[in-house]
XYZ file of C-alpha atoms in Angstrom:
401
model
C 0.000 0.000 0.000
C 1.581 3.336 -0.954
C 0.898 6.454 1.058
C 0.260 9.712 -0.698
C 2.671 12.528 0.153
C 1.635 14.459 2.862
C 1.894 18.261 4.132
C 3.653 17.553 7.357
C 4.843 20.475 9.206
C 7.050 19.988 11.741
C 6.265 23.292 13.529
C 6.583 22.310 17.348
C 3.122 22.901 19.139
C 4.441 23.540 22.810
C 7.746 24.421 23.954
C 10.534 22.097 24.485
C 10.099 18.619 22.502
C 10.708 18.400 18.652
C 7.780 16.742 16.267
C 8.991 13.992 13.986
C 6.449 13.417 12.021
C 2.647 12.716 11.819
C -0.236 10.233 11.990
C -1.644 9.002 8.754
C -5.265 8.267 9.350
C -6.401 5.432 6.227
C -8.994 6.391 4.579
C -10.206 2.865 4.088
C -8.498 0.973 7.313
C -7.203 -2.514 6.464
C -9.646 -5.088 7.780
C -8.600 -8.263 8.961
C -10.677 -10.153 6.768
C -9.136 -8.315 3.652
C -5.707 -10.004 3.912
C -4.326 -13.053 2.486
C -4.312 -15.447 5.017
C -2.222 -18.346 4.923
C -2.259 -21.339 6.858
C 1.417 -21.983 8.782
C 2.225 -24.321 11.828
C -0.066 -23.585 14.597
C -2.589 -21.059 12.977
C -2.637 -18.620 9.965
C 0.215 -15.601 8.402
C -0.538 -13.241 6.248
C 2.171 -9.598 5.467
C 1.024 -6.150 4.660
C 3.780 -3.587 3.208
C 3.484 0.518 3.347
C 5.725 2.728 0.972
C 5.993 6.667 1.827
C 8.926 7.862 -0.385
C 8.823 11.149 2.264
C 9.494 8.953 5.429
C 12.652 8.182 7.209
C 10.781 6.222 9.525
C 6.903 5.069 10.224
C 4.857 2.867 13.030
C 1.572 0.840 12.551
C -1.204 1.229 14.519
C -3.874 -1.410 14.910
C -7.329 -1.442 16.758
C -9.081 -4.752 18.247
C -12.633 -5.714 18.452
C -11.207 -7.451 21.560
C -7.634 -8.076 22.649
C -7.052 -11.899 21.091
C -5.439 -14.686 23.557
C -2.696 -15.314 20.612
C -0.872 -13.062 18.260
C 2.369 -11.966 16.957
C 3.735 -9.161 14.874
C 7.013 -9.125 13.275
C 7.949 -5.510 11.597
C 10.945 -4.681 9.687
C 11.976 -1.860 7.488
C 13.712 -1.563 3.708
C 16.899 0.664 5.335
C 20.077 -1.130 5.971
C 20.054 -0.608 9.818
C 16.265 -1.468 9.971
C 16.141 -4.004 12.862
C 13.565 -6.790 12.648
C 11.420 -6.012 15.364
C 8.720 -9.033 17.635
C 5.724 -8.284 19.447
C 3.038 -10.425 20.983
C -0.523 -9.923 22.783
C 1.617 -8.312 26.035
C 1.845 -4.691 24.294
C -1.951 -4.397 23.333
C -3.325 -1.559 25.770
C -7.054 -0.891 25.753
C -7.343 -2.768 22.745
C -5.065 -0.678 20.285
C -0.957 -0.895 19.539
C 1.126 1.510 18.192
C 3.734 -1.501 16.675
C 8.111 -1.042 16.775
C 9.242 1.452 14.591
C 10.854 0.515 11.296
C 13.332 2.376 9.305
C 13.291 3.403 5.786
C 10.746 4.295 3.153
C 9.182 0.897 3.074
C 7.678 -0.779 6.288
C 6.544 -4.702 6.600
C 4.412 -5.908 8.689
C 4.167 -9.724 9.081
C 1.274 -10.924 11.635
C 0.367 -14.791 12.969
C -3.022 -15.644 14.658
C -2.584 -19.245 16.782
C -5.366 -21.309 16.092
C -8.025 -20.377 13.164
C -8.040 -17.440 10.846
C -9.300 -14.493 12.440
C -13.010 -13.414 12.516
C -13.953 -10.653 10.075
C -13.823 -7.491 12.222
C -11.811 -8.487 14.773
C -8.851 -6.026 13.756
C -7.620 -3.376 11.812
C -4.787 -1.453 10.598
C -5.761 1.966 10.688
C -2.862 4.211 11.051
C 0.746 4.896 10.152
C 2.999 7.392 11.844
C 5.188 8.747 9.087
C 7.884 10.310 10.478
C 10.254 12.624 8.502
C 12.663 14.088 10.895
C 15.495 11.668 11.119
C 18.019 10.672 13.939
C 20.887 9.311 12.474
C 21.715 12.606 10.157
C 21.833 16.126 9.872
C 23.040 19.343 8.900
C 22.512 21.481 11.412
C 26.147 21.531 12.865
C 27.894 24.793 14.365
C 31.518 25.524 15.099
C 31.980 24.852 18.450
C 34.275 28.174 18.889
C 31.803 30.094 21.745
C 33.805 27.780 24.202
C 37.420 26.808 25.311
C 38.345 23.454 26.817
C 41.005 21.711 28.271
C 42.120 18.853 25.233
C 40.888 16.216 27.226
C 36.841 17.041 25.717
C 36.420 17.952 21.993
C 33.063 18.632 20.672
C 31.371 16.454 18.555
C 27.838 15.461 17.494
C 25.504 13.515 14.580
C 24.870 17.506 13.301
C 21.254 17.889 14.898
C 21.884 19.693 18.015
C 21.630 23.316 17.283
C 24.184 24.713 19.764
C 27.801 23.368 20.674
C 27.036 20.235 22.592
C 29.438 17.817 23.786
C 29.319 14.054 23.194
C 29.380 11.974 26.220
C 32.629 10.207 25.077
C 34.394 13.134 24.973
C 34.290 13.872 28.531
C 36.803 10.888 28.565
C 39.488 11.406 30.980
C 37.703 14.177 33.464
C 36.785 12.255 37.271
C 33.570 12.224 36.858
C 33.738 10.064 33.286
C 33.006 6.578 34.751
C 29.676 8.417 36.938
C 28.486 10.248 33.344
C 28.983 6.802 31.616
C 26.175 5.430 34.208
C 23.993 8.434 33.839
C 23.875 7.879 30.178
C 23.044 4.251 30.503
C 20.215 5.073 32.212
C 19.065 7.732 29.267
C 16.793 7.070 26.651
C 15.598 8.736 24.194
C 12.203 8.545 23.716
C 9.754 8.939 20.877
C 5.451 8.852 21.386
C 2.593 10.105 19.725
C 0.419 12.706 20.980
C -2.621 14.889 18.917
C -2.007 13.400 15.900
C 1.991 14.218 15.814
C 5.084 12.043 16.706
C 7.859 13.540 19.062
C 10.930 13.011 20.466
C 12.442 14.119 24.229
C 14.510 12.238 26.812
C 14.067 10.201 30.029
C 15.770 8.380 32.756
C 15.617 4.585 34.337
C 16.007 5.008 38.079
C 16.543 2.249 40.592
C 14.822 1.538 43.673
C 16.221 0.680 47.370
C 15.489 -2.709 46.735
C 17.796 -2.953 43.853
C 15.240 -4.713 41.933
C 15.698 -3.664 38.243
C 11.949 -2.987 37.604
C 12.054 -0.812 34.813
C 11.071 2.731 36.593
C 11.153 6.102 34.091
C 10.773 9.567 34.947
C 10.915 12.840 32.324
C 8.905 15.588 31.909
C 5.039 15.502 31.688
C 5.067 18.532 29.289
C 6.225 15.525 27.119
C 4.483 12.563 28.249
C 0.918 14.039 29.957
C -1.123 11.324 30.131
C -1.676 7.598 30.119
C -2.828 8.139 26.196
C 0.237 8.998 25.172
C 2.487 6.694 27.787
C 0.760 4.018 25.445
C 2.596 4.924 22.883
C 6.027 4.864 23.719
C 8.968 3.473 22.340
C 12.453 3.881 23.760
C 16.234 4.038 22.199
C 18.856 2.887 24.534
C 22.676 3.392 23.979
C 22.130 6.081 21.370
C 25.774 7.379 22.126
C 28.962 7.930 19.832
C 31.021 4.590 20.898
C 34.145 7.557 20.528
C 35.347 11.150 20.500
C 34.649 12.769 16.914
C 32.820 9.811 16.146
C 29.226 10.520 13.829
C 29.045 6.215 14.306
C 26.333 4.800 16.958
C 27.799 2.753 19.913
C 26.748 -1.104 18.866
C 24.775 -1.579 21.962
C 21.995 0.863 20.195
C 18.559 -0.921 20.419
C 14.575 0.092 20.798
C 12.397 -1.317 22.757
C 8.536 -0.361 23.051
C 5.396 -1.001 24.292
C 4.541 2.199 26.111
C 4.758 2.203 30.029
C 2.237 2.192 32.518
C 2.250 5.927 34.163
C 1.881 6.297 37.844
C 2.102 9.928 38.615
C 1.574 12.791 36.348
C 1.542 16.393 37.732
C 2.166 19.402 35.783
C 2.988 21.601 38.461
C 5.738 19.878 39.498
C 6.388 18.890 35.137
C 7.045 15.681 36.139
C 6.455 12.018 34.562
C 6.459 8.811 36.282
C 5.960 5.114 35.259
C 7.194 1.835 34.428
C 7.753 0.265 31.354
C 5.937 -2.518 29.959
C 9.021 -3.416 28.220
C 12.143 -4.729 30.147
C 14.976 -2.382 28.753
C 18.359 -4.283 27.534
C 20.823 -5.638 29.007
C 23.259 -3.442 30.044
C 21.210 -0.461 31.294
C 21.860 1.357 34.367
C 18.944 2.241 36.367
C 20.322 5.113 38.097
C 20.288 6.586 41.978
C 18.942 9.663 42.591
C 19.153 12.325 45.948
C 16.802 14.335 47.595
C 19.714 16.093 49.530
C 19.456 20.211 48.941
C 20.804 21.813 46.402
C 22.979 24.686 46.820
C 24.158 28.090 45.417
C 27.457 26.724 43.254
C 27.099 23.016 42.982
C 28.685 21.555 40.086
C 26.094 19.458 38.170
C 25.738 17.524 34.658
C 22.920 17.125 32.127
C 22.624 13.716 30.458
C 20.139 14.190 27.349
C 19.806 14.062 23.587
C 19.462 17.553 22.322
C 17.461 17.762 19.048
C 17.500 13.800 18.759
C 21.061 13.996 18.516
C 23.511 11.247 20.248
C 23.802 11.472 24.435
C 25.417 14.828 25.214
C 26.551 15.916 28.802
C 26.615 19.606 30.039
C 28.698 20.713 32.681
C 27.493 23.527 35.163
C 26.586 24.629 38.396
C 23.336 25.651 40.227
C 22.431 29.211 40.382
C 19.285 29.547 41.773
C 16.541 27.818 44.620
C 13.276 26.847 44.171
C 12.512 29.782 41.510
C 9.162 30.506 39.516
C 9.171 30.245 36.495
C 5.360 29.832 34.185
C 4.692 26.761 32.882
C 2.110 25.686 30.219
C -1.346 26.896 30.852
C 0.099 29.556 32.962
C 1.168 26.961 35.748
C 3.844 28.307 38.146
C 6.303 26.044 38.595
C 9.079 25.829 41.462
C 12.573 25.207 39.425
C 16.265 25.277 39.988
C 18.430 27.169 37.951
C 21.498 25.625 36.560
C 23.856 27.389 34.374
C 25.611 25.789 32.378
C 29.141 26.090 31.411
C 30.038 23.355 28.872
C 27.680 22.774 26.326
C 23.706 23.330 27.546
C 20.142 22.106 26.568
C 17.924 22.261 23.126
C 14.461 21.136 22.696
C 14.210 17.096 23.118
C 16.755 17.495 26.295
C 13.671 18.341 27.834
C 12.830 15.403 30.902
C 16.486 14.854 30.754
C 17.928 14.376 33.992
C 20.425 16.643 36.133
C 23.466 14.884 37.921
C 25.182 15.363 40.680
C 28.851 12.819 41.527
C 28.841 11.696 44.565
C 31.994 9.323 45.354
C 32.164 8.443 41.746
C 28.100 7.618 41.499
C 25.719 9.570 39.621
C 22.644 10.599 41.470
C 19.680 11.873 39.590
C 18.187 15.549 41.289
C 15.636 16.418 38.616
C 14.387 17.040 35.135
C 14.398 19.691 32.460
C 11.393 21.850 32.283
C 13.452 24.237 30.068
C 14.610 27.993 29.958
C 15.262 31.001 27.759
C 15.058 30.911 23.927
C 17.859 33.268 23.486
C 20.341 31.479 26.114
C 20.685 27.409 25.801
C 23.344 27.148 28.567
C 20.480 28.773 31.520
C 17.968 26.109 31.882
C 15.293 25.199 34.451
C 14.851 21.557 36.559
C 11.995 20.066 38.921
C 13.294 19.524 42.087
C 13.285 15.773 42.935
C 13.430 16.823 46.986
C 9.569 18.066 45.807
C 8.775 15.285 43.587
C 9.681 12.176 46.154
C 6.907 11.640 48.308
C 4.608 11.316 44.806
C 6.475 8.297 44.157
C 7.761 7.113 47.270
C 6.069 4.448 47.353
C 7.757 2.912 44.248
C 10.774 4.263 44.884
C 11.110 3.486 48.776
C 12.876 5.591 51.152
C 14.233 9.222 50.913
C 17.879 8.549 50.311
C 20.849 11.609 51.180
C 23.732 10.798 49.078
């Protein structure tokens, strides 16, 4: 099936995230009982293949009559790095999925019922997200000449971050390198649809005081607002430069998706919180966080993927307490201010986390809301000392690192 071009424009509707892309509503959904079924070992197959020569990338959405006991998708895209992609039953939420994204201009989707062929209107394919902003290229790349550095960290970045931004592997050699390589092992960036547009901003995995690895997320609810669009998110893990002055994409790089299941939303405080349906890969660091005060002076990172771009860290130090600053829909929100001094923050940092080292650990102190159009190094974060007793009980206790 070929999708007509489409007037897409990528004109951000609220401050801080970056649209990708849009939803393509069928005009004539694909009914379940309109594909070629064919009988395989232990039910029935059948493939269905979208074309968009405009998109870099696209997702499937399907809707159920009821969520089935037994089926399995298998996606895959026409680019050379297009991962085949698996999903089952699991990652159907109130009876619709938004499916793994595929890359390229081409998208397959492959589907298996168990058992007997499937009932006329008992599914149907009804959407594509065709998204036209790419991650893996750009050429949007500045000369990094507003700052000096020591030789150990040289600037470097896929082209999509806006400002002079600082790959993570180029803070090789500084103390605090093995704590920032945590911190962005615990970063994802994060893609979901919302109001009939695909975005992009960033989030963090953060453990609990039982150690227990259960996939816990926070970033900003300016992104993610409700459980509508939690549903819909997919997450890319490892998207870092494996070296300084590197444009390559460490190995580990993989999606997962599914959406998460959101516990606490409040956009007062512009926070996020949930877990994801999804376990993330191996490898991941779910990182600790503090709910120690801040103070005047305290030298702090930013872990986050500015513009899509690879993981960048910015360097800084807090300025200013529990500030107001106005939020969406004229909400006051109580911030700290963190100049930065080394690189900064672009729209998609935004529910990126701020760091502070603490005996060579990262500890996670809150989340970009954002900050001032005309200065990218003066940005604003929730305060996680405010944010903790909403989630407490996930969490467990207040720790002081």
């Amino acid at each position: 099936m070929t999708i007509p071009e489409l007037q897409i424009d990528l004109t951000n509707p609220s401050p801080g995230v970056v649209k990708t892309g849009e939803v393509y509503r069928l005009p004539k959904p694909v009914m379940a009982s309109q594909l070629n079924w064919q009988p395989v070992n232990g039910g029935y197959a059948a493939r269905l293949q979208f074309v968009s020569d405009q998109a870099k990338r696209m997702c499937f959405h399907l809707a159920f009559k009821t969520k089935p006991s037994a089926i399995r998708f298998r996606v895959q895209g026409n680019s050379s790095n297009s991962a085949v992609f698996f999903a089952d039953q699991n990652f159907i939420n109130d009876n619709n999925i938004w499916l793994p994204i595929t890359v390229g201009t081409t998208g397959d989707l492959e589907i298996f019922i168990q058992g007997d062929q499937p009932e006329e209107g008992s599914f149907e394919v009804d959407a594509v997200n065709i998204i036209v902003a790419g991650i893996r290229s750009g050429n949007n790349r500045k000369i990094m000449e507003k700052q000096s550095l020591n030789d150990l960290i040289k600037p470097k970045s896929l082209g999509l971050a806006l400002e002079p931004e600082f790959d993570l592997a180029c803070w090789n050699g500084v103390p605090e390198y093995p704590a920032l390589q945590v911190a962005a092992n615990a970063t994802a960036l994060i893609s979901f649809i919302r109001n009939g547009g695909s975005f992009i901003c960033t989030g963090t995995l953060l453990n609990d005081q039982r150690n227990s690895s259960k996939p816990w997320f926070i970033t900003a609810n300016h992104c993610v607002t409700d459980q509508r669009a939690s549903n819909t998110l997919s997450f890319e893990w490892f998207f870092q430069a494996p070296a300084c002055l590197s444009s390559d994409t460490d190995s580990r790089y993989s999606q997962t998706f599914g959406g998460a299941r959101l516990l606490y939303a409040n956009k007062k405080n512009d926070t996020s919180f949930m877990r994801l349906r999804a376990r993330p890969p191996a490898g991941v660091a779910y990182s600790g966080w503090s709910t120690k005060r801040l103070f005047v002076g305290r030298q702090v990172w930013g872990v986050h993927h500015p513009e899509g771009d690879h993981t960048m860290v910015s360097q800084g130090a807090v300025t200013g307490l529990n500030q107001t600053v106005k939020g969406n829909n004229d909400t006051n929100l109580a911030v700290n201010e963190i100049l930065f001094s080394v690189g900064g923050a672009e729209i998609a940092s935004s529910g990126s986390g701020l760091f502070t080292v603490v005996n060579g650990l990262p500890y996670w102190v809150g989340g970009l809301y954002g900050g001032p159009v005309n200065d990218y190094q003066l940005n604003y974060y929730s305060r996680f000392r405010d944010v903790f007793p909403k989630i407490q009980p996930w969490l467990g206790k207040r720790r002081k690192s």
